[in-house]
Amino acid sequence: MKIINQKPTAVPPDLPEANLNGGTPMPRFQKKPQVFLETYGCQMNEYDSELVRTILKKENYEFVPKEQEADIVMLNTCAIREHAHRKVYGRVHAIRHARNGKPVMIGILGCMATNLRQELFQDRSLKIDFIAGPDSYKRLPALIDEAVVDGKKSFDVTLSEFETYADVYPSRKEGVNAWIAVMRGCNNFCTFCVVPYTRGRERSRPVTNVVEEVKRLADDGFKQVTLLGQNVNSYRHEEDDFASLLEEVSKVKGIERIRFTSPHPKDFPDRLIDVVAQNPKVCNQIHLPLQSGNDRVLEMMDRTYTRQEFMGLVDNMRKRVSNLVLSTDVIVGFPTETEEEFEDTLSLIRQVEFDSAFTFKYSQRKGTIASKKYPDDVLEETKTERIMRLNDIQKEITYQKNRAHIGETHTILLEPATHTKSKNEMVGRTDGNKLVIVTTPAASTHKVGDMVQVRITDATPHALKSDMLL
Ligand code: 5AD
Ligand code: SF4
């Protein structure tokens, strides 16, 4: 692939006519190229968008809040479930339609880019100009140049064994929490999952590098960091494992709380659970993806644990960590899952009583082991019926778990409200990450970023209500 080092501002005005492959001819950028970036999917994608902002801002690109103002629209995509995938196709058509013939370049980033490169370029109606996979963001300026100067479709979806973006400080939104990717990729190959194909092999950043960034985050006013990775607790750099990373991060002054997501049950040695239990800054909250409560299904998923082992791990965690808040992920309708096997999942959910659960209908993903080995044979209506039953049960458990907090005193970290609350209300989170609405006294001077004591007065399945203690 040819890389042209000219910046878009240097593009001769007549060249874009050569854009023969279905992309929209771009006029020369007269000013700083204006970019609109939209993000789909998981937190890692949000984080990657923050990296992309930094990389492009350095090259004189400007980010705009509305797609109508943009010269370039980029969609940072997710390939994990079909829904996200269809949404992006719809969005690309809608963007072109809304522009009414006014030229715009469209770039696809992220997991869908890696997985569907062929399909994305071949679908002429989509008119994609450039594609960059999750390990190619440093090459984005060159890819855009190539698309503009040569009017070619440019792409780089190479997966790297080394890229961690350790040298890029993300352009984060203001707030109290900063996400920080400490490792990327996944080596687990759960049979349903596309991540190992779209994001490649596991690689971790050095502890010192993560700690340096966390210090900078504290200086920038962040109070909480959430360590991110596809399989975050398999973090390993030379002699350092995830437990030692947590301990080092916890020494950074100014950071009050540390969370992490998403771990795999296979990587939870006692030493790690004890850091969660004993280190006051590491929150007593663990997301522990279950996926299924049936051994045959777990085996087919290649999750490497049995139902009993999973429940043993939960018992061990609850024994060691007081007031542990547990959440999980569950997939219903994995190929060949029978009614009885699904009921095993329900019984585990009832037994363990997670505080909350993210539930998904199995969605066959191209290239995965399951897509090659197993027919997607559970009817859509059966998947729907199962997920509804599961959600009903979990909703009640969540509600009861939330109600059990009524009367308790909690320290919460005040955060910006996502929607307008009444004047004497603020929002925050408990150590266990539960959303709390706080009624503040009229004379309160508390602000976002403060840690305050509250008494829980009421609960819904979605949030706790509380009064501030003076
Ligand atoms: N179908 C349904 N759910 C999936 N997940 C991952 N891949 C699939 C798939 N093919 C869910 C898992 C995972 C979460 C992030 O998304 O539950 O833990
Ligand atoms: Fe996917 Fe399994 Fe890796 Fe999670 S651990 S990203 S589910 S392959």
Short mmCIF file of C-alpha atoms and ligand atoms in Angstrom, two decimals:
data_model
loop_
_atom_site.label_atom_id
_atom_site.label_comp_id
_atom_site.label_asym_id
_atom_site.label_seq_id
_atom_site.Cartn_x
_atom_site.Cartn_y
_atom_site.Cartn_z
CA MET A 1 0.00 0.00 0.00
CA LYS A 2 1.37 3.40 -0.97
CA ILE A 3 1.66 5.94 1.81
CA ILE A 4 1.69 9.59 0.87
CA ASN A 5 3.10 11.93 3.44
CA GLN A 6 1.44 15.07 2.17
CA LYS A 7 -1.18 16.48 4.49
CA PRO A 8 -4.74 16.97 3.17
CA THR A 9 -4.24 20.73 3.01
CA ALA A 10 -1.70 20.16 0.23
CA VAL A 11 -4.04 18.22 -2.03
CA PRO A 12 -4.27 19.63 -5.56
CA PRO A 13 -7.93 20.45 -6.28
CA ASP A 14 -8.22 18.36 -9.43
CA LEU A 15 -7.05 15.05 -8.04
CA PRO A 16 -10.12 13.84 -6.16
CA GLU A 17 -11.88 13.24 -9.46
CA ALA A 18 -9.78 10.12 -9.67
CA ASN A 19 -11.90 8.56 -6.95
CA LEU A 20 -13.21 5.74 -9.12
CA ASN A 21 -14.17 3.15 -6.60
CA GLY A 22 -17.49 4.44 -5.42
CA GLY A 23 -16.27 6.94 -2.80
CA THR A 24 -17.47 10.53 -2.92
CA PRO A 25 -15.07 12.96 -4.64
CA MET A 26 -13.65 15.26 -1.99
CA PRO A 27 -12.86 18.87 -2.68
CA ARG A 28 -9.52 19.99 -1.34
CA PHE A 29 -9.64 20.76 2.37
CA GLN A 30 -9.46 24.56 2.47
CA LYS A 31 -9.06 24.70 6.23
CA LYS A 32 -8.30 22.33 9.05
CA PRO A 33 -10.16 19.12 8.14
CA GLN A 34 -13.26 18.82 10.30
CA VAL A 35 -13.94 15.39 11.73
CA PHE A 36 -17.05 13.92 13.29
CA LEU A 37 -16.37 10.72 15.22
CA GLU A 38 -19.13 8.41 16.40
CA THR A 39 -18.47 5.43 18.67
CA TYR A 40 -20.32 2.14 19.03
CA GLY A 41 -19.91 -0.79 21.37
CA CYS A 42 -17.82 -1.33 24.42
CA GLN A 43 -15.74 0.87 26.66
CA MET A 44 -12.57 -0.14 24.85
CA ASN A 45 -13.99 1.44 21.71
CA GLU A 46 -14.80 4.65 23.60
CA TYR A 47 -11.22 4.63 24.81
CA ASP A 48 -9.89 4.03 21.31
CA SER A 49 -11.89 7.02 20.07
CA GLU A 50 -10.09 9.11 22.68
CA LEU A 51 -6.78 7.84 21.26
CA VAL A 52 -7.89 8.68 17.71
CA ARG A 53 -8.76 12.22 18.81
CA THR A 54 -5.24 12.74 20.14
CA ILE A 55 -3.59 11.22 17.06
CA LEU A 56 -5.57 13.35 14.59
CA LYS A 57 -5.47 16.57 16.63
CA LYS A 58 -1.68 16.39 16.49
CA GLU A 59 -1.99 16.40 12.70
CA ASN A 60 -4.15 19.51 12.73
CA TYR A 61 -7.53 17.86 12.39
CA GLU A 62 -10.40 19.45 14.26
CA PHE A 63 -13.27 17.58 15.90
CA VAL A 64 -16.80 18.92 15.45
CA PRO A 65 -19.95 17.98 17.35
CA LYS A 66 -22.25 17.71 14.33
CA GLU A 67 -21.86 15.44 11.33
CA GLN A 68 -23.29 18.15 9.01
CA GLU A 69 -20.22 20.32 9.69
CA ALA A 70 -17.72 17.56 8.99
CA ASP A 71 -15.46 16.88 6.00
CA ILE A 72 -14.84 13.41 7.36
CA VAL A 73 -17.21 11.20 9.31
CA MET A 74 -15.64 8.26 11.13
CA LEU A 75 -17.57 5.47 12.77
CA ASN A 76 -15.72 3.47 15.39
CA THR A 77 -17.56 0.18 15.12
CA CYS A 78 -18.27 -2.93 17.14
CA ALA A 79 -18.62 -6.44 15.73
CA ILE A 80 -19.60 -8.32 18.85
CA ARG A 81 -23.30 -8.60 18.13
CA GLU A 82 -25.38 -8.38 14.98
CA HIS A 83 -27.37 -5.45 16.22
CA ALA A 84 -24.34 -3.12 16.34
CA HIS A 85 -23.35 -4.28 12.90
CA ARG A 86 -26.71 -3.50 11.25
CA LYS A 87 -26.84 -0.15 12.99
CA VAL A 88 -23.58 0.91 11.34
CA TYR A 89 -24.77 -0.05 7.85
CA GLY A 90 -27.90 2.01 8.47
CA ARG A 91 -25.84 4.95 9.74
CA VAL A 92 -23.57 5.05 6.69
CA HIS A 93 -26.58 5.23 4.37
CA ALA A 94 -28.24 7.85 6.57
CA ILE A 95 -25.10 10.04 6.61
CA ARG A 96 -24.81 9.99 2.82
CA HIS A 97 -28.52 10.67 2.45
CA ALA A 98 -28.51 13.59 4.91
CA ARG A 99 -25.64 15.26 3.05
CA ASN A 100 -27.81 15.61 -0.03
CA GLY A 101 -24.92 15.17 -2.44
CA LYS A 102 -22.54 17.41 -0.43
CA PRO A 103 -19.29 15.46 -0.32
CA VAL A 104 -18.13 13.76 2.82
CA MET A 105 -15.49 11.12 3.39
CA ILE A 106 -16.56 8.15 5.47
CA GLY A 107 -14.11 6.04 7.42
CA ILE A 108 -14.81 2.86 9.33
CA LEU A 109 -12.69 2.14 12.39
CA GLY A 110 -12.75 -0.58 15.03
CA CYS A 111 -13.73 -4.19 15.17
CA MET A 112 -16.11 -4.28 12.22
CA ALA A 113 -13.33 -2.80 10.11
CA THR A 114 -11.06 -5.74 10.81
CA ASN A 115 -13.67 -8.36 10.36
CA LEU A 116 -15.59 -7.06 7.38
CA ARG A 117 -12.97 -5.25 5.32
CA GLN A 118 -13.82 -7.19 2.16
CA GLU A 119 -17.54 -6.82 2.54
CA LEU A 120 -17.38 -3.13 3.42
CA PHE A 121 -15.41 -2.20 0.34
CA GLN A 122 -17.35 -4.48 -1.97
CA ASP A 123 -20.71 -3.06 -1.00
CA ARG A 124 -20.69 -0.16 -3.50
CA SER A 125 -23.78 1.42 -2.01
CA LEU A 126 -21.88 2.06 1.23
CA LYS A 127 -19.09 4.09 -0.45
CA ILE A 128 -16.53 3.74 2.29
CA ASP A 129 -13.36 5.79 1.73
CA PHE A 130 -10.98 4.36 4.31
CA ILE A 131 -10.82 1.64 6.92
CA ALA A 132 -8.58 1.34 9.99
CA GLY A 133 -8.50 -1.58 12.41
CA PRO A 134 -7.90 -1.21 16.17
CA ASP A 135 -4.10 -1.49 15.87
CA SER A 136 -3.76 0.98 12.96
CA TYR A 137 -4.88 4.28 14.42
CA LYS A 138 -1.42 5.83 14.27
CA ARG A 139 -1.64 5.35 10.51
CA LEU A 140 -4.96 7.20 10.21
CA PRO A 141 -3.44 10.48 8.97
CA ALA A 142 -1.62 8.55 6.22
CA LEU A 143 -4.74 6.56 5.34
CA ILE A 144 -6.83 9.71 5.04
CA ASP A 145 -4.13 11.34 2.90
CA GLU A 146 -4.09 8.35 0.65
CA ALA A 147 -7.88 8.41 0.23
CA VAL A 148 -7.87 12.15 -0.47
CA VAL A 149 -4.80 12.46 -2.65
CA ASP A 150 -5.24 9.35 -4.75
CA GLY A 151 -8.98 9.13 -4.36
CA LYS A 152 -8.31 5.53 -3.48
CA LYS A 153 -9.93 3.40 -0.89
CA SER A 154 -7.26 3.00 1.73
CA PHE A 155 -7.11 0.55 4.55
CA ASP A 156 -4.95 -0.94 7.25
CA VAL A 157 -6.39 -3.69 9.39
CA THR A 158 -3.12 -5.33 10.34
CA LEU A 159 -3.19 -6.72 13.86
CA SER A 160 -0.11 -6.08 15.94
CA GLU A 161 1.44 -8.17 18.66
CA PHE A 162 2.94 -5.06 20.23
CA GLU A 163 0.77 -1.99 19.75
CA THR A 164 -0.58 -0.76 23.10
CA TYR A 165 -0.70 3.00 22.35
CA ALA A 166 1.34 3.42 25.53
CA ASP A 167 2.76 6.63 24.04
CA VAL A 168 -0.60 8.26 23.24
CA TYR A 169 -2.38 10.22 25.99
CA PRO A 170 -6.09 9.97 25.17
CA SER A 171 -8.20 13.12 24.74
CA ARG A 172 -10.64 12.29 27.51
CA LYS A 173 -13.93 13.92 28.31
CA GLU A 174 -13.93 15.77 31.61
CA GLY A 175 -15.37 13.88 34.53
CA VAL A 176 -14.35 12.00 37.61
CA ASN A 177 -13.51 8.67 35.97
CA ALA A 178 -10.79 8.01 33.42
CA TRP A 179 -10.62 4.76 31.49
CA ILE A 180 -7.16 3.43 30.85
CA ALA A 181 -6.39 0.40 28.70
CA VAL A 182 -3.69 -1.64 30.41
CA MET A 183 -3.79 -4.53 27.98
CA ARG A 184 -5.31 -5.16 24.56
CA GLY A 185 -6.41 -8.25 22.68
CA CYS A 186 -7.46 -11.68 23.86
CA ASN A 187 -5.98 -15.17 23.65
CA ASN A 188 -8.99 -17.07 24.97
CA PHE A 189 -10.97 -17.84 21.84
CA CYS A 190 -14.29 -18.46 23.56
CA THR A 191 -16.08 -20.11 20.66
CA PHE A 192 -18.83 -17.46 20.32
CA CYS A 193 -16.52 -14.46 20.42
CA VAL A 194 -15.10 -12.43 17.58
CA VAL A 195 -12.72 -10.34 19.72
CA PRO A 196 -9.58 -12.49 19.28
CA TYR A 197 -9.99 -12.06 15.50
CA THR A 198 -10.81 -8.36 15.47
CA ARG A 199 -8.39 -7.25 18.17
CA GLY A 200 -5.65 -9.84 18.01
CA ARG A 201 -3.36 -11.28 20.64
CA GLU A 202 -2.98 -10.17 24.22
CA ARG A 203 -0.32 -7.59 25.02
CA SER A 204 0.16 -5.51 28.16
CA ARG A 205 1.69 -2.15 28.95
CA PRO A 206 4.54 -1.90 31.46
CA VAL A 207 3.44 -1.10 35.03
CA THR A 208 5.62 2.02 35.13
CA ASN A 209 4.00 3.33 31.97
CA VAL A 210 0.48 2.80 33.35
CA VAL A 211 1.44 4.41 36.67
CA GLU A 212 2.90 7.45 34.88
CA GLU A 213 -0.37 7.94 33.03
CA VAL A 214 -2.41 7.52 36.21
CA LYS A 215 -0.25 10.22 37.90
CA ARG A 216 -1.00 12.54 35.02
CA LEU A 217 -4.70 11.71 35.34
CA ALA A 218 -4.61 12.59 39.03
CA ASP A 219 -2.92 15.90 38.16
CA ASP A 220 -5.67 16.53 35.63
CA GLY A 221 -8.26 16.14 38.40
CA PHE A 222 -9.57 12.61 37.84
CA LYS A 223 -10.57 10.85 41.06
CA GLN A 224 -11.19 7.35 39.73
CA VAL A 225 -9.51 5.15 37.14
CA THR A 226 -11.01 2.09 35.51
CA LEU A 227 -8.40 -0.29 34.17
CA LEU A 228 -9.55 -1.75 30.89
CA GLY A 229 -8.72 -4.84 28.90
CA GLN A 230 -10.53 -7.51 26.91
CA ASN A 231 -9.28 -9.94 29.49
CA VAL A 232 -7.95 -7.47 31.99
CA ASN A 233 -6.91 -9.87 34.75
CA SER A 234 -4.66 -11.84 32.44
CA TYR A 235 -2.52 -8.68 32.40
CA ARG A 236 1.12 -9.66 32.48
CA HIS A 237 4.24 -7.64 31.82
CA GLU A 238 7.54 -9.34 32.56
CA GLU A 239 7.28 -10.26 36.28
CA ASP A 240 4.20 -8.13 36.94
CA ASP A 241 0.71 -9.58 37.08
CA PHE A 242 -2.65 -7.85 37.48
CA ALA A 243 -2.54 -7.89 41.30
CA SER A 244 0.81 -6.07 41.30
CA LEU A 245 -0.47 -3.59 38.74
CA LEU A 246 -3.45 -2.76 40.98
CA GLU A 247 -1.16 -2.28 43.96
CA GLU A 248 1.15 0.07 42.09
CA VAL A 249 -1.73 2.10 40.67
CA SER A 250 -3.25 2.40 44.15
CA LYS A 251 -0.11 4.23 45.35
CA VAL A 252 -0.88 7.21 43.11
CA LYS A 253 -1.94 10.18 45.26
CA GLY A 254 -5.20 11.88 44.31
CA ILE A 255 -6.77 8.75 42.84
CA GLU A 256 -9.45 7.65 45.29
CA ARG A 257 -10.98 4.67 43.53
CA ILE A 258 -9.82 1.96 41.16
CA ARG A 259 -12.08 -0.33 39.15
CA PHE A 260 -11.37 -2.79 36.36
CA THR A 261 -13.21 -4.54 33.55
CA SER A 262 -13.62 -7.11 32.04
CA PRO A 263 -11.98 -10.03 33.79
CA HIS A 264 -12.21 -13.75 33.00
CA PRO A 265 -13.03 -16.17 35.85
CA LYS A 266 -9.96 -18.28 34.99
CA ASP A 267 -7.54 -15.52 36.09
CA PHE A 268 -8.59 -14.93 39.69
CA PRO A 269 -5.89 -16.21 42.05
CA ASP A 270 -6.48 -15.61 45.77
CA ARG A 271 -3.73 -12.98 45.69
CA LEU A 272 -5.81 -10.87 43.30
CA ILE A 273 -9.04 -11.34 45.26
CA ASP A 274 -7.17 -10.29 48.40
CA VAL A 275 -5.98 -7.08 46.75
CA VAL A 276 -9.62 -6.30 45.98
CA ALA A 277 -10.52 -7.15 49.58
CA GLN A 278 -7.72 -5.36 51.34
CA ASN A 279 -6.64 -2.40 49.26
CA PRO A 280 -8.95 0.44 50.28
CA LYS A 281 -8.75 2.14 46.88
CA VAL A 282 -9.64 -0.96 44.86
CA CYS A 283 -13.45 -1.04 44.81
CA ASN A 284 -15.29 -4.07 46.16
CA GLN A 285 -16.94 -4.65 42.82
CA ILE A 286 -16.26 -7.43 40.35
CA HIS A 287 -17.77 -8.08 36.96
CA LEU A 288 -17.59 -11.84 36.53
CA PRO A 289 -18.88 -13.02 33.13
CA LEU A 290 -20.72 -16.34 33.49
CA GLN A 291 -22.14 -16.84 29.95
CA SER A 292 -23.99 -20.06 30.87
CA GLY A 293 -24.87 -22.09 33.95
CA ASN A 294 -24.75 -25.44 32.16
CA ASP A 295 -21.59 -27.55 31.90
CA ARG A 296 -22.20 -28.88 28.39
CA VAL A 297 -22.80 -25.37 27.05
CA LEU A 298 -19.81 -23.97 28.95
CA GLU A 299 -17.67 -26.70 27.41
CA MET A 300 -18.94 -25.89 23.92
CA MET A 301 -18.20 -22.23 24.59
CA ASP A 302 -14.70 -23.24 25.73
CA ARG A 303 -15.00 -21.14 28.85
CA THR A 304 -12.61 -23.49 30.72
CA TYR A 305 -14.66 -23.67 33.94
CA THR A 306 -17.62 -25.70 35.12
CA ARG A 307 -20.74 -24.48 36.86
CA GLN A 308 -19.39 -25.77 40.15
CA GLU A 309 -16.02 -24.10 39.69
CA PHE A 310 -17.71 -20.81 38.90
CA MET A 311 -19.88 -21.04 42.02
CA GLY A 312 -16.80 -22.01 44.06
CA LEU A 313 -15.06 -18.88 42.82
CA VAL A 314 -18.03 -16.72 43.78
CA ASP A 315 -18.06 -18.28 47.28
CA ASN A 316 -14.35 -17.65 47.65
CA MET A 317 -14.75 -14.03 46.54
CA ARG A 318 -17.65 -13.43 48.89
CA LYS A 319 -15.75 -15.00 51.77
CA ARG A 320 -12.73 -12.79 51.23
CA VAL A 321 -14.31 -9.52 50.06
CA SER A 322 -16.87 -7.96 52.37
CA ASN A 323 -19.84 -6.22 50.75
CA LEU A 324 -18.81 -7.49 47.33
CA VAL A 325 -20.97 -6.24 44.46
CA LEU A 326 -21.06 -8.78 41.65
CA SER A 327 -22.27 -8.40 38.07
CA THR A 328 -22.15 -10.74 35.12
CA ASP A 329 -22.73 -11.38 31.40
CA VAL A 330 -25.01 -14.16 30.16
CA ILE A 331 -25.68 -15.48 26.66
CA VAL A 332 -28.96 -17.29 25.95
CA GLY A 333 -29.64 -19.52 22.96
CA PHE A 334 -26.10 -20.73 22.30
CA PRO A 335 -26.26 -23.42 19.57
CA THR A 336 -28.08 -26.58 20.73
CA GLU A 337 -28.92 -25.10 24.17
CA THR A 338 -31.97 -27.03 25.41
CA GLU A 339 -34.72 -25.79 27.69
CA GLU A 340 -33.24 -27.81 30.60
CA GLU A 341 -29.78 -26.37 29.97
CA PHE A 342 -31.18 -22.86 29.90
CA GLU A 343 -32.92 -23.61 33.19
CA ASP A 344 -29.50 -24.44 34.65
CA THR A 345 -28.54 -20.86 33.85
CA LEU A 346 -31.69 -19.61 35.59
CA SER A 347 -31.03 -21.72 38.66
CA LEU A 348 -27.45 -20.44 38.90
CA ILE A 349 -28.68 -16.86 38.55
CA ARG A 350 -31.14 -17.49 41.40
CA GLN A 351 -28.49 -19.15 43.54
CA VAL A 352 -25.67 -16.65 43.05
CA GLU A 353 -27.86 -13.53 43.10
CA PHE A 354 -25.72 -11.15 41.07
CA ASP A 355 -26.35 -7.49 41.72
CA SER A 356 -26.86 -6.99 37.99
CA ALA A 357 -26.46 -8.82 34.69
CA PHE A 358 -25.93 -7.93 31.05
CA THR A 359 -27.86 -10.44 29.00
CA PHE A 360 -27.45 -11.27 25.32
CA LYS A 361 -29.10 -13.46 22.72
CA TYR A 362 -26.48 -15.57 20.98
CA SER A 363 -25.50 -13.97 17.70
CA GLN A 364 -23.43 -15.97 15.24
CA ARG A 365 -20.29 -14.05 14.34
CA LYS A 366 -18.40 -14.72 11.13
CA GLY A 367 -15.04 -16.42 11.62
CA THR A 368 -15.66 -17.63 15.18
CA ILE A 369 -15.19 -21.26 16.16
CA ALA A 370 -18.90 -21.60 17.00
CA SER A 371 -19.87 -20.31 13.55
CA LYS A 372 -17.76 -23.08 11.98
CA LYS A 373 -18.66 -25.92 14.33
CA TYR A 374 -22.24 -25.36 15.43
CA PRO A 375 -25.40 -24.43 13.56
CA ASP A 376 -27.21 -21.40 15.02
CA ASP A 377 -30.21 -23.62 15.67
CA VAL A 378 -32.06 -22.06 18.58
CA LEU A 379 -35.06 -20.24 17.14
CA GLU A 380 -35.08 -16.46 17.43
CA GLU A 381 -38.40 -16.58 19.29
CA THR A 382 -36.95 -19.11 21.74
CA LYS A 383 -33.97 -16.81 22.35
CA THR A 384 -36.36 -13.91 22.92
CA GLU A 385 -38.51 -15.91 25.28
CA ARG A 386 -35.44 -17.08 27.24
CA ILE A 387 -33.88 -13.66 27.56
CA MET A 388 -37.20 -12.23 28.79
CA ARG A 389 -37.52 -14.90 31.47
CA LEU A 390 -33.93 -14.36 32.51
CA ASN A 391 -34.35 -10.57 32.62
CA ASP A 392 -37.51 -10.85 34.72
CA ILE A 393 -35.73 -12.96 37.30
CA GLN A 394 -32.62 -10.79 37.36
CA LYS A 395 -34.65 -7.58 37.59
CA GLU A 396 -36.32 -8.81 40.75
CA ILE A 397 -32.96 -9.91 42.23
CA THR A 398 -31.43 -6.53 41.37
CA TYR A 399 -34.37 -4.77 42.96
CA GLN A 400 -34.12 -6.83 46.16
CA LYS A 401 -30.33 -6.36 46.29
CA ASN A 402 -30.81 -2.62 45.93
CA ARG A 403 -33.54 -2.56 48.58
CA ALA A 404 -31.21 -4.34 50.99
CA HIS A 405 -29.08 -1.17 51.04
CA ILE A 406 -31.89 0.95 52.47
CA GLY A 407 -30.82 2.38 55.82
CA GLU A 408 -27.09 1.87 55.13
CA THR A 409 -24.49 4.61 55.07
CA HIS A 410 -22.29 4.78 51.98
CA THR A 411 -19.44 6.92 50.74
CA ILE A 412 -20.21 8.02 47.24
CA LEU A 413 -18.17 9.78 44.60
CA LEU A 414 -20.23 12.60 43.06
CA GLU A 415 -20.20 12.57 39.27
CA PRO A 416 -21.67 14.70 36.49
CA ALA A 417 -25.37 13.96 35.95
CA THR A 418 -26.18 12.54 32.52
CA HIS A 419 -29.57 14.20 32.53
CA THR A 420 -30.87 17.20 34.36
CA LYS A 421 -31.88 16.58 37.91
CA SER A 422 -33.77 18.93 40.17
CA LYS A 423 -31.68 21.66 41.82
CA ASN A 424 -31.27 19.89 45.13
CA GLU A 425 -30.21 16.56 43.60
CA MET A 426 -26.81 15.22 42.61
CA VAL A 427 -25.69 11.78 41.44
CA GLY A 428 -22.84 9.57 42.46
CA ARG A 429 -21.75 5.97 42.84
CA THR A 430 -21.13 3.69 45.76
CA ASP A 431 -17.90 1.77 46.11
CA GLY A 432 -19.84 -1.13 44.53
CA ASN A 433 -20.62 1.10 41.51
CA LYS A 434 -24.33 1.50 42.22
CA LEU A 435 -25.88 4.68 40.96
CA VAL A 436 -27.14 6.90 43.78
CA ILE A 437 -29.36 9.94 43.56
CA VAL A 438 -28.55 12.26 46.45
CA THR A 439 -30.85 14.86 47.87
CA THR A 440 -28.57 17.67 48.94
CA PRO A 441 -29.29 20.25 51.64
CA ALA A 442 -30.08 23.72 50.31
CA ALA A 443 -26.81 25.13 51.63
CA SER A 444 -24.68 22.31 50.23
CA THR A 445 -21.40 23.32 48.63
CA HIS A 446 -20.51 19.86 47.45
CA LYS A 447 -19.38 19.48 43.87
CA VAL A 448 -18.69 16.79 41.28
CA GLY A 449 -15.56 14.88 42.29
CA ASP A 450 -16.25 15.08 46.04
CA MET A 451 -16.58 11.95 48.17
CA VAL A 452 -19.60 12.34 50.44
CA GLN A 453 -21.42 10.29 53.05
CA VAL A 454 -25.04 9.46 52.34
CA ARG A 455 -27.82 7.43 53.94
CA ILE A 456 -29.77 5.25 51.52
CA THR A 457 -33.49 6.00 51.81
CA ASP A 458 -35.07 4.16 48.89
CA ALA A 459 -34.26 1.92 45.93
CA THR A 460 -35.51 1.05 42.45
CA PRO A 461 -34.12 -1.70 40.17
CA HIS A 462 -31.98 1.00 38.54
CA ALA A 463 -30.73 3.26 41.32
CA LEU A 464 -30.57 4.04 45.01
CA LYS A 465 -31.96 7.19 46.57
CA SER A 466 -30.28 8.88 49.47
CA ASP A 467 -29.94 11.87 51.76
CA MET A 468 -26.61 13.52 52.25
CA LEU A 469 -25.16 13.27 55.76
CA LEU A 470 -23.55 16.45 56.99
N1 5AD B 1 -23.39 -13.43 20.88
C1 5AD B 1 -23.97 -12.93 22.00
N2 5AD B 1 -23.29 -12.34 22.99
C2 5AD B 1 -21.95 -12.24 22.85
N3 5AD B 1 -21.02 -11.72 23.64
C3 5AD B 1 -19.82 -11.86 23.04
N4 5AD B 1 -19.97 -12.47 21.86
C4 5AD B 1 -21.29 -12.73 21.72
C5 5AD B 1 -22.05 -13.36 20.71
N5 5AD B 1 -21.50 -13.86 19.61
C6 5AD B 1 -21.29 -11.15 24.97
C7 5AD B 1 -20.63 -11.99 26.08
C8 5AD B 1 -19.50 -11.09 26.50
C9 5AD B 1 -20.07 -9.71 26.28
C10 5AD B 1 -19.09 -8.61 26.21
O1 5AD B 1 -20.77 -9.84 25.05
O2 5AD B 1 -21.55 -12.18 27.12
O3 5AD B 1 -19.10 -11.30 27.85
FE1 SF4 B 2 -14.25 -12.86 23.88
FE2 SF4 B 2 -13.80 -14.83 25.66
FE3 SF4 B 2 -11.84 -13.05 25.03
FE4 SF4 B 2 -13.95 -12.23 26.48
S1 SF4 B 2 -12.43 -13.77 27.12
S2 SF4 B 2 -13.00 -11.17 24.70
S3 SF4 B 2 -15.60 -13.46 25.59
S4 SF4 B 2 -12.78 -14.56 23.65
#
